N, CA, C and O atoms as a DFTB+ gen file, in Angstrom:
376 C
 N C O
     1  1     -59.913     -61.434      39.053
     2  2     -59.232     -60.444      38.232
     3  2     -58.892     -60.963      36.827
     4  3     -59.079     -60.231      35.855
     5  1     -58.402     -62.197      36.690
     6  2     -58.105     -62.680      35.332
     7  2     -59.337     -62.701      34.426
     8  3     -59.207     -62.522      33.215
     9  1     -60.527     -62.918      34.988
    10  2     -61.734     -62.911      34.179
    11  2     -61.997     -61.522      33.610
    12  3     -62.397     -61.378      32.455
    13  1     -61.768     -60.505      34.431
    14  2     -61.953     -59.127      33.979
    15  2     -60.965     -58.798      32.863
    16  3     -61.336     -58.174      31.870
    17  1     -59.717     -59.213      33.022
    18  2     -58.712     -58.981      31.980
    19  2     -59.083     -59.699      30.694
    20  3     -58.931     -59.145      29.605
    21  1     -59.567     -60.921      30.812
    22  2     -59.982     -61.674      29.632
    23  2     -61.160     -60.992      28.945
    24  3     -61.219     -60.939      27.717
    25  1     -62.105     -60.466      29.743
    26  2     -63.256     -59.759      29.191
    27  2     -62.816     -58.501      28.444
    28  3     -63.276     -58.247      27.331
    29  1     -61.933     -57.720      29.048
    30  2     -61.437     -56.494      28.404
    31  2     -60.690     -56.847      27.123
    32  3     -60.846     -56.167      26.109
    33  1     -59.884     -57.901      27.160
    34  2     -59.154     -58.334      25.978
    35  2     -60.117     -58.737      24.863
    36  3     -59.900     -58.376      23.706
    37  1     -61.163     -59.469      25.185
    38  2     -62.139     -59.878      24.172
    39  2     -62.906     -58.687      23.618
    40  3     -63.201     -58.651      22.424
    41  1     -63.233     -57.716      24.455
    42  2     -63.933     -56.521      23.972
    43  2     -63.040     -55.712      23.037
    44  3     -63.514     -55.190      22.027
    45  1     -61.768     -55.604      23.359
    46  2     -60.839     -54.900      22.474
    47  2     -60.677     -55.650      21.153
    48  3     -60.587     -55.031      20.093
    49  1     -60.640     -56.967      21.216
    50  2     -60.550     -57.771      19.997
    51  2     -61.807     -57.603      19.142
    52  3     -61.717     -57.458      17.923
    53  1     -62.964     -57.622      19.776
    54  2     -64.225     -57.433      19.055
    55  2     -64.289     -56.041      18.428
    56  3     -64.728     -55.891      17.288
    57  1     -63.854     -55.028      19.170
    58  2     -63.870     -53.667      18.624
    59  2     -62.924     -53.551      17.432
    60  3     -63.210     -52.815      16.487
    61  1     -61.810     -54.262      17.465
    62  2     -60.889     -54.263      16.335
    63  2     -61.571     -54.818      15.091
    64  3     -61.417     -54.271      13.999
    65  1     -62.316     -55.890      15.253
    66  2     -63.034     -56.488      14.125
    67  2     -64.086     -55.520      13.588
    68  3     -64.233     -55.364      12.376
    69  1     -64.814     -54.871      14.494
    70  2     -65.832     -53.898      14.081
    71  2     -65.174     -52.727      13.360
    72  3     -65.702     -52.237      12.362
    73  1     -64.047     -52.287      13.850
    74  2     -63.337     -51.171      13.221
    75  2     -62.837     -51.544      11.829
    76  3     -62.914     -50.728      10.910
    77  1     -62.331     -52.753      11.661
    78  2     -61.898     -53.207      10.339
    79  2     -63.084     -53.237       9.386
    80  3     -62.981     -52.786       8.245
    81  1     -64.213     -53.769       9.853
    82  2     -65.417     -53.810       9.007
    83  2     -65.856     -52.400       8.634
    84  3     -66.243     -52.155       7.491
    85  1     -65.799     -51.473       9.585
    86  2     -66.203     -50.094       9.307
    87  2     -65.298     -49.453       8.265
    88  3     -65.777     -48.742       7.382
    89  1     -64.011     -49.694       8.359
    90  2     -63.066     -49.130       7.389
    91  2     -63.337     -49.698       5.999
    92  3     -63.353     -48.955       5.018
    93  1     -63.550     -51.002       5.909
    94  2     -63.811     -51.633       4.611
    95  2     -65.101     -51.110       4.000
    96  3     -65.138     -50.763       2.819
    97  1     -66.160     -51.051       4.802
    98  2     -67.446     -50.566       4.282
    99  2     -67.334     -49.104       3.872
   100  3     -67.897     -48.704       2.853
   101  1     -66.616     -48.301       4.651
   102  2     -66.442     -46.889       4.314
   103  2     -65.701     -46.734       2.987
   104  3     -66.069     -45.891       2.169
   105  1     -64.669     -47.534       2.768
   106  2     -63.931     -47.487       1.504
   107  2     -64.840     -47.892       0.352
   108  3     -64.834     -47.246      -0.696
   109  1     -65.612     -48.942       0.530
   110  2     -66.511     -49.400      -0.525
   111  2     -67.580     -48.357      -0.852
   112  3     -67.919     -48.146      -2.017
   113  1     -68.105     -47.712       0.184
   114  2     -69.131     -46.693      -0.031
   115  2     -68.537     -45.470      -0.736
   116  3     -69.133     -44.948      -1.679
   117  1     -67.380     -45.016      -0.287
   118  2     -66.777     -43.826      -0.888
   119  2     -66.308     -44.063      -2.314
   120  3     -66.361     -43.153      -3.142
   121  1     -65.856     -45.261      -2.609
   122  2     -65.379     -45.543      -3.964
   123  2     -66.507     -45.973      -4.895
   124  3     -66.298     -46.169      -6.092
   125  1     -67.693     -46.115      -4.336
   126  2     -68.864     -46.555      -5.101
   127  2     -68.610     -47.898      -5.791
   128  3     -69.093     -48.157      -6.893
   129  1     -67.834     -48.743      -5.101
   130  2     -67.517     -50.063      -5.646
   131  2     -68.724     -50.988      -5.599
   132  3     -68.829     -51.926      -6.388
   133  1     -69.619     -50.722      -4.683
   134  2     -70.835     -51.520      -4.587
   135  2     -72.033     -50.584      -4.555
   136  3     -71.925     -49.426      -4.151
   137  1     -73.158     -51.098      -4.980
   138  2     -74.379     -50.282      -4.969
   139  2     -74.774     -50.004      -3.524
   140  3     -74.689     -50.885      -2.668
   141  1     -75.197     -48.798      -3.264
   142  2     -75.551     -48.387      -1.903
   143  2     -76.993     -48.821      -1.635
   144  3     -77.926     -48.031      -1.776
   145  1     -77.158     -50.066      -1.254
   146  2     -78.475     -50.640      -1.010
   147  2     -78.969     -50.277       0.388
   148  3     -78.179     -49.839       1.223
   149  1     -80.257     -50.452       0.653
   150  2     -80.776     -50.192       2.006
   151  2     -80.116     -51.066       3.072
   152  3     -79.913     -50.617       4.200
   153  1     -79.782     -52.308       2.725
   154  2     -79.121     -53.179       3.693
   155  2     -77.723     -52.653       4.022
   156  3     -77.325     -52.624       5.186
   157  1     -76.987     -52.241       3.003
   158  2     -75.657     -51.679       3.221
   159  2     -75.757     -50.377       4.013
   160  3     -74.922     -50.111       4.877
   161  1     -76.763     -49.573       3.724
   162  2     -76.955     -48.326       4.457
   163  2     -77.179     -48.610       5.945
   164  3     -76.628     -47.912       6.796
   165  1     -77.974     -49.617       6.262
   166  2     -78.217     -49.987       7.656
   167  2     -76.936     -50.476       8.326
   168  3     -76.623     -50.085       9.450
   169  1     -76.208     -51.328       7.626
   170  2     -74.956     -51.862       8.155
   171  2     -73.946     -50.745       8.370
   172  3     -73.285     -50.689       9.407
   173  1     -73.828     -49.860       7.392
   174  2     -72.907     -48.723       7.469
   175  2     -73.287     -47.802       8.628
   176  3     -72.417     -47.356       9.376
   177  1     -74.562     -47.519       8.779
   178  2     -75.029     -46.660       9.869
   179  2     -74.717     -47.281      11.228
   180  3     -74.279     -46.587      12.146
   181  1     -74.940     -48.576      11.353
   182  2     -74.644     -49.265      12.606
   183  2     -73.167     -49.245      12.947
   184  3     -72.789     -48.996      14.092
   185  1     -72.331     -49.508      11.952
   186  2     -70.885     -49.477      12.184
   187  2     -70.414     -48.077      12.557
   188  3     -69.578     -47.917      13.446
   189  1     -70.945     -47.069      11.884
   190  2     -70.553     -45.694      12.196
   191  2     -71.009     -45.292      13.602
   192  3     -70.313     -44.546      14.291
   193  1     -72.164     -45.781      14.023
   194  2     -72.652     -45.461      15.368
   195  2     -71.723     -46.026      16.440
   196  3     -71.586     -45.445      17.517
   197  1     -71.090     -47.152      16.145
   198  2     -70.187     -47.780      17.117
   199  2     -68.782     -47.187      17.052
   200  3     -68.115     -47.070      18.081
   201  1     -68.327     -46.816      15.868
   202  2     -66.937     -46.377      15.728
   203  2     -66.728     -44.863      15.798
   204  3     -65.667     -44.413      16.232
   205  1     -67.695     -44.085      15.389
   206  2     -67.515     -42.626      15.358
   207  2     -67.252     -41.994      16.724
   208  3     -66.474     -41.043      16.786
   209  1     -67.851     -42.462      17.824
   210  2     -67.512     -41.844      19.114
   211  2     -66.031     -41.959      19.470
   212  3     -65.514     -41.136      20.225
   213  1     -65.354     -42.953      18.945
   214  2     -63.918     -43.110      19.200
   215  2     -63.098     -42.405      18.128
   216  3     -62.089     -41.770      18.435
   217  1     -63.521     -42.511      16.880
   218  2     -62.733     -41.957      15.777
   219  2     -62.833     -40.437      15.652
   220  3     -61.850     -39.784      15.302
   221  1     -63.987     -39.874      15.928
   222  2     -64.184     -38.428      15.721
   223  2     -63.232     -37.563      16.546
   224  3     -62.648     -36.633      15.990
   225  1     -63.045     -37.821      17.851
   226  2     -62.095     -36.983      18.608
   227  2     -60.656     -37.112      18.104
   228  3     -59.907     -36.135      18.105
   229  1     -60.274     -38.302      17.679
   230  2     -58.924     -38.496      17.146
   231  2     -58.787     -37.776      15.811
   232  3     -57.763     -37.148      15.540
   233  1     -59.811     -37.867      14.987
   234  2     -59.807     -37.207      13.669
   235  2     -59.656     -35.691      13.819
   236  3     -58.974     -35.050      13.019
   237  1     -60.294     -35.120      14.848
   238  2     -60.198     -33.670      15.070
   239  2     -58.793     -33.247      15.473
   240  3     -58.374     -32.129      15.173
   241  1     -58.062     -34.123      16.146
   242  2     -56.726     -33.770      16.631
   243  2     -55.617     -34.039      15.617
   244  3     -54.529     -33.473      15.724
   245  1     -55.888     -34.899      14.634
   246  2     -54.871     -35.205      13.634
   247  2     -54.766     -34.067      12.621
   248  3     -55.770     -33.432      12.297
   249  1     -53.570     -33.809      12.124
   250  2     -53.429     -32.772      11.092
   251  2     -54.047     -33.244       9.777
   252  3     -54.190     -34.445       9.546
   253  1     -54.407     -32.306       8.933
   254  2     -54.976     -32.624       7.626
   255  2     -53.938     -33.363       6.789
   256  3     -52.774     -32.969       6.726
   257  1     -54.384     -34.443       6.149
   258  2     -53.448     -35.267       5.381
   259  2     -53.882     -35.418       3.934
   260  3     -53.517     -36.397       3.283
   261  1     -54.633     -34.494       3.430
   262  2     -55.013     -34.539       2.029
   263  2     -56.071     -35.574       1.700
   264  3     -56.016     -36.204       0.644
   265  1     -57.012     -35.752       2.572
   266  2     -58.117     -36.655       2.293
   267  2     -57.941     -38.066       2.805
   268  3     -58.858     -38.875       2.663
   269  1     -56.813     -38.397       3.391
   270  2     -56.598     -39.730       3.944
   271  2     -56.863     -39.669       5.441
   272  3     -56.312     -38.825       6.148
   273  1     -57.720     -40.578       5.917
   274  2     -58.107     -40.602       7.326
   275  2     -57.263     -41.638       8.075
   276  3     -57.394     -42.841       7.850
   277  1     -56.403     -41.157       8.958
   278  2     -55.536     -42.039       9.729
   279  2     -56.077     -42.319      11.131
   280  3     -55.388     -42.943      11.939
   281  1     -57.281     -41.876      11.430
   282  2     -57.813     -42.052      12.778
   283  2     -57.991     -43.528      13.137
   284  3     -57.753     -43.907      14.283
   285  1     -58.401     -44.360      12.194
   286  2     -58.555     -45.790      12.479
   287  2     -57.202     -46.421      12.780
   288  3     -57.098     -47.289      13.647
   289  1     -56.173     -45.991      12.074
   290  2     -54.830     -46.507      12.335
   291  2     -54.372     -46.143      13.746
   292  3     -53.758     -46.960      14.432
   293  1     -54.665     -44.929      14.175
   294  2     -54.319     -44.506      15.532
   295  2     -55.051     -45.373      16.553
   296  3     -54.461     -45.778      17.554
   297  1     -56.325     -45.662      16.313
   298  2     -57.093     -46.511      17.232
   299  2     -56.524     -47.927      17.242
   300  3     -56.444     -48.544      18.305
   301  1     -56.129     -48.454      16.090
   302  2     -55.502     -49.780      16.049
   303  2     -54.236     -49.815      16.905
   304  3     -54.003     -50.784      17.627
   305  1     -53.427     -48.772      16.827
   306  2     -52.197     -48.711      17.624
   307  2     -52.532     -48.627      19.114
   308  3     -51.874     -49.273      19.930
   309  1     -53.530     -47.851      19.470
   310  2     -53.940     -47.749      20.879
   311  2     -54.438     -49.096      21.382
   312  3     -54.092     -49.511      22.488
   313  1     -55.247     -49.781      20.581
   314  2     -55.741     -51.101      20.991
   315  2     -54.585     -52.086      21.109
   316  3     -54.537     -52.872      22.055
   317  1     -53.661     -52.053      20.166
   318  2     -52.498     -52.929      20.254
   319  2     -51.731     -52.659      21.549
   320  3     -51.342     -53.590      22.255
   321  1     -51.521     -51.391      21.851
   322  2     -50.807     -51.021      23.069
   323  2     -51.547     -51.541      24.301
   324  3     -50.933     -52.124      25.194
   325  1     -52.843     -51.334      24.349
   326  2     -53.618     -51.790      25.496
   327  2     -53.568     -53.307      25.643
   328  3     -53.401     -53.818      26.751
   329  1     -53.710     -54.023      24.542
   330  2     -53.733     -55.484      24.610
   331  2     -52.353     -56.060      24.890
   332  3     -52.213     -56.915      25.765
   333  1     -51.348     -55.618      24.180
   334  2     -50.035     -56.237      24.305
   335  2     -49.221     -55.727      25.487
   336  3     -48.547     -56.512      26.154
   337  1     -49.272     -54.472      25.746
   338  2     -48.420     -53.910      26.794
   339  2     -49.148     -53.882      28.132
   340  3     -48.676     -54.459      29.112
   341  1     -50.277     -53.223      28.172
   342  2     -50.963     -53.030      29.455
   343  2     -51.550     -54.329      29.981
   344  3     -51.250     -54.722      31.108
   345  1     -52.384     -55.008      29.190
   346  2     -53.038     -56.218      29.672
   347  2     -52.041     -57.332      29.974
   348  3     -52.220     -58.076      30.938
   349  1     -51.006     -57.453      29.168
   350  2     -50.005     -58.485      29.414
   351  2     -49.258     -58.227      30.717
   352  3     -49.028     -59.150      31.497
   353  1     -48.881     -56.982      30.950
   354  2     -48.164     -56.666      32.192
   355  2     -49.064     -56.762      33.417
   356  3     -48.610     -57.182      34.481
   357  1     -50.311     -56.387      33.286
   358  2     -51.248     -56.518      34.414
   359  2     -51.488     -57.992      34.701
   360  3     -51.551     -58.390      35.864
   361  1     -51.622     -58.804      33.665
   362  2     -51.844     -60.241      33.854
   363  2     -50.645     -60.894      34.532
   364  3     -50.811     -61.786      35.364
   365  1     -49.443     -60.456      34.180
   366  2     -48.236     -60.982      34.822
   367  2     -48.160     -60.579      36.291
   368  3     -47.676     -61.339      37.130
   369  1     -48.637     -59.388      36.589
   370  2     -48.591     -58.894      37.963
   371  2     -49.610     -59.589      38.857
   372  3     -49.416     -59.680      40.069
   373  1     -50.685     -60.073      38.268
   374  2     -51.740     -60.729      39.048
   375  2     -51.426     -62.139      39.226
   376  3     -52.192     -62.867      39.857
């Protein structure tokens, strides 16, 4: 059981890193801070393919906030809750 908890914890940590990268790349693309090269397009497409299945349902449920997307923040809070509260308490129980 501890191996499974460690695996879930590492996957949540990895997803957090991917989500941070997706947010940064999205900001850079939208602000046109960097040239939209084919390599960046591939990287952006890959990140969106991994993050959009989680972010899109949350984005649909959040109220309109004037162009600011808080869906990634909601996912960060959910991941924090899962890692700190749920996994820690399950690990203590095992």
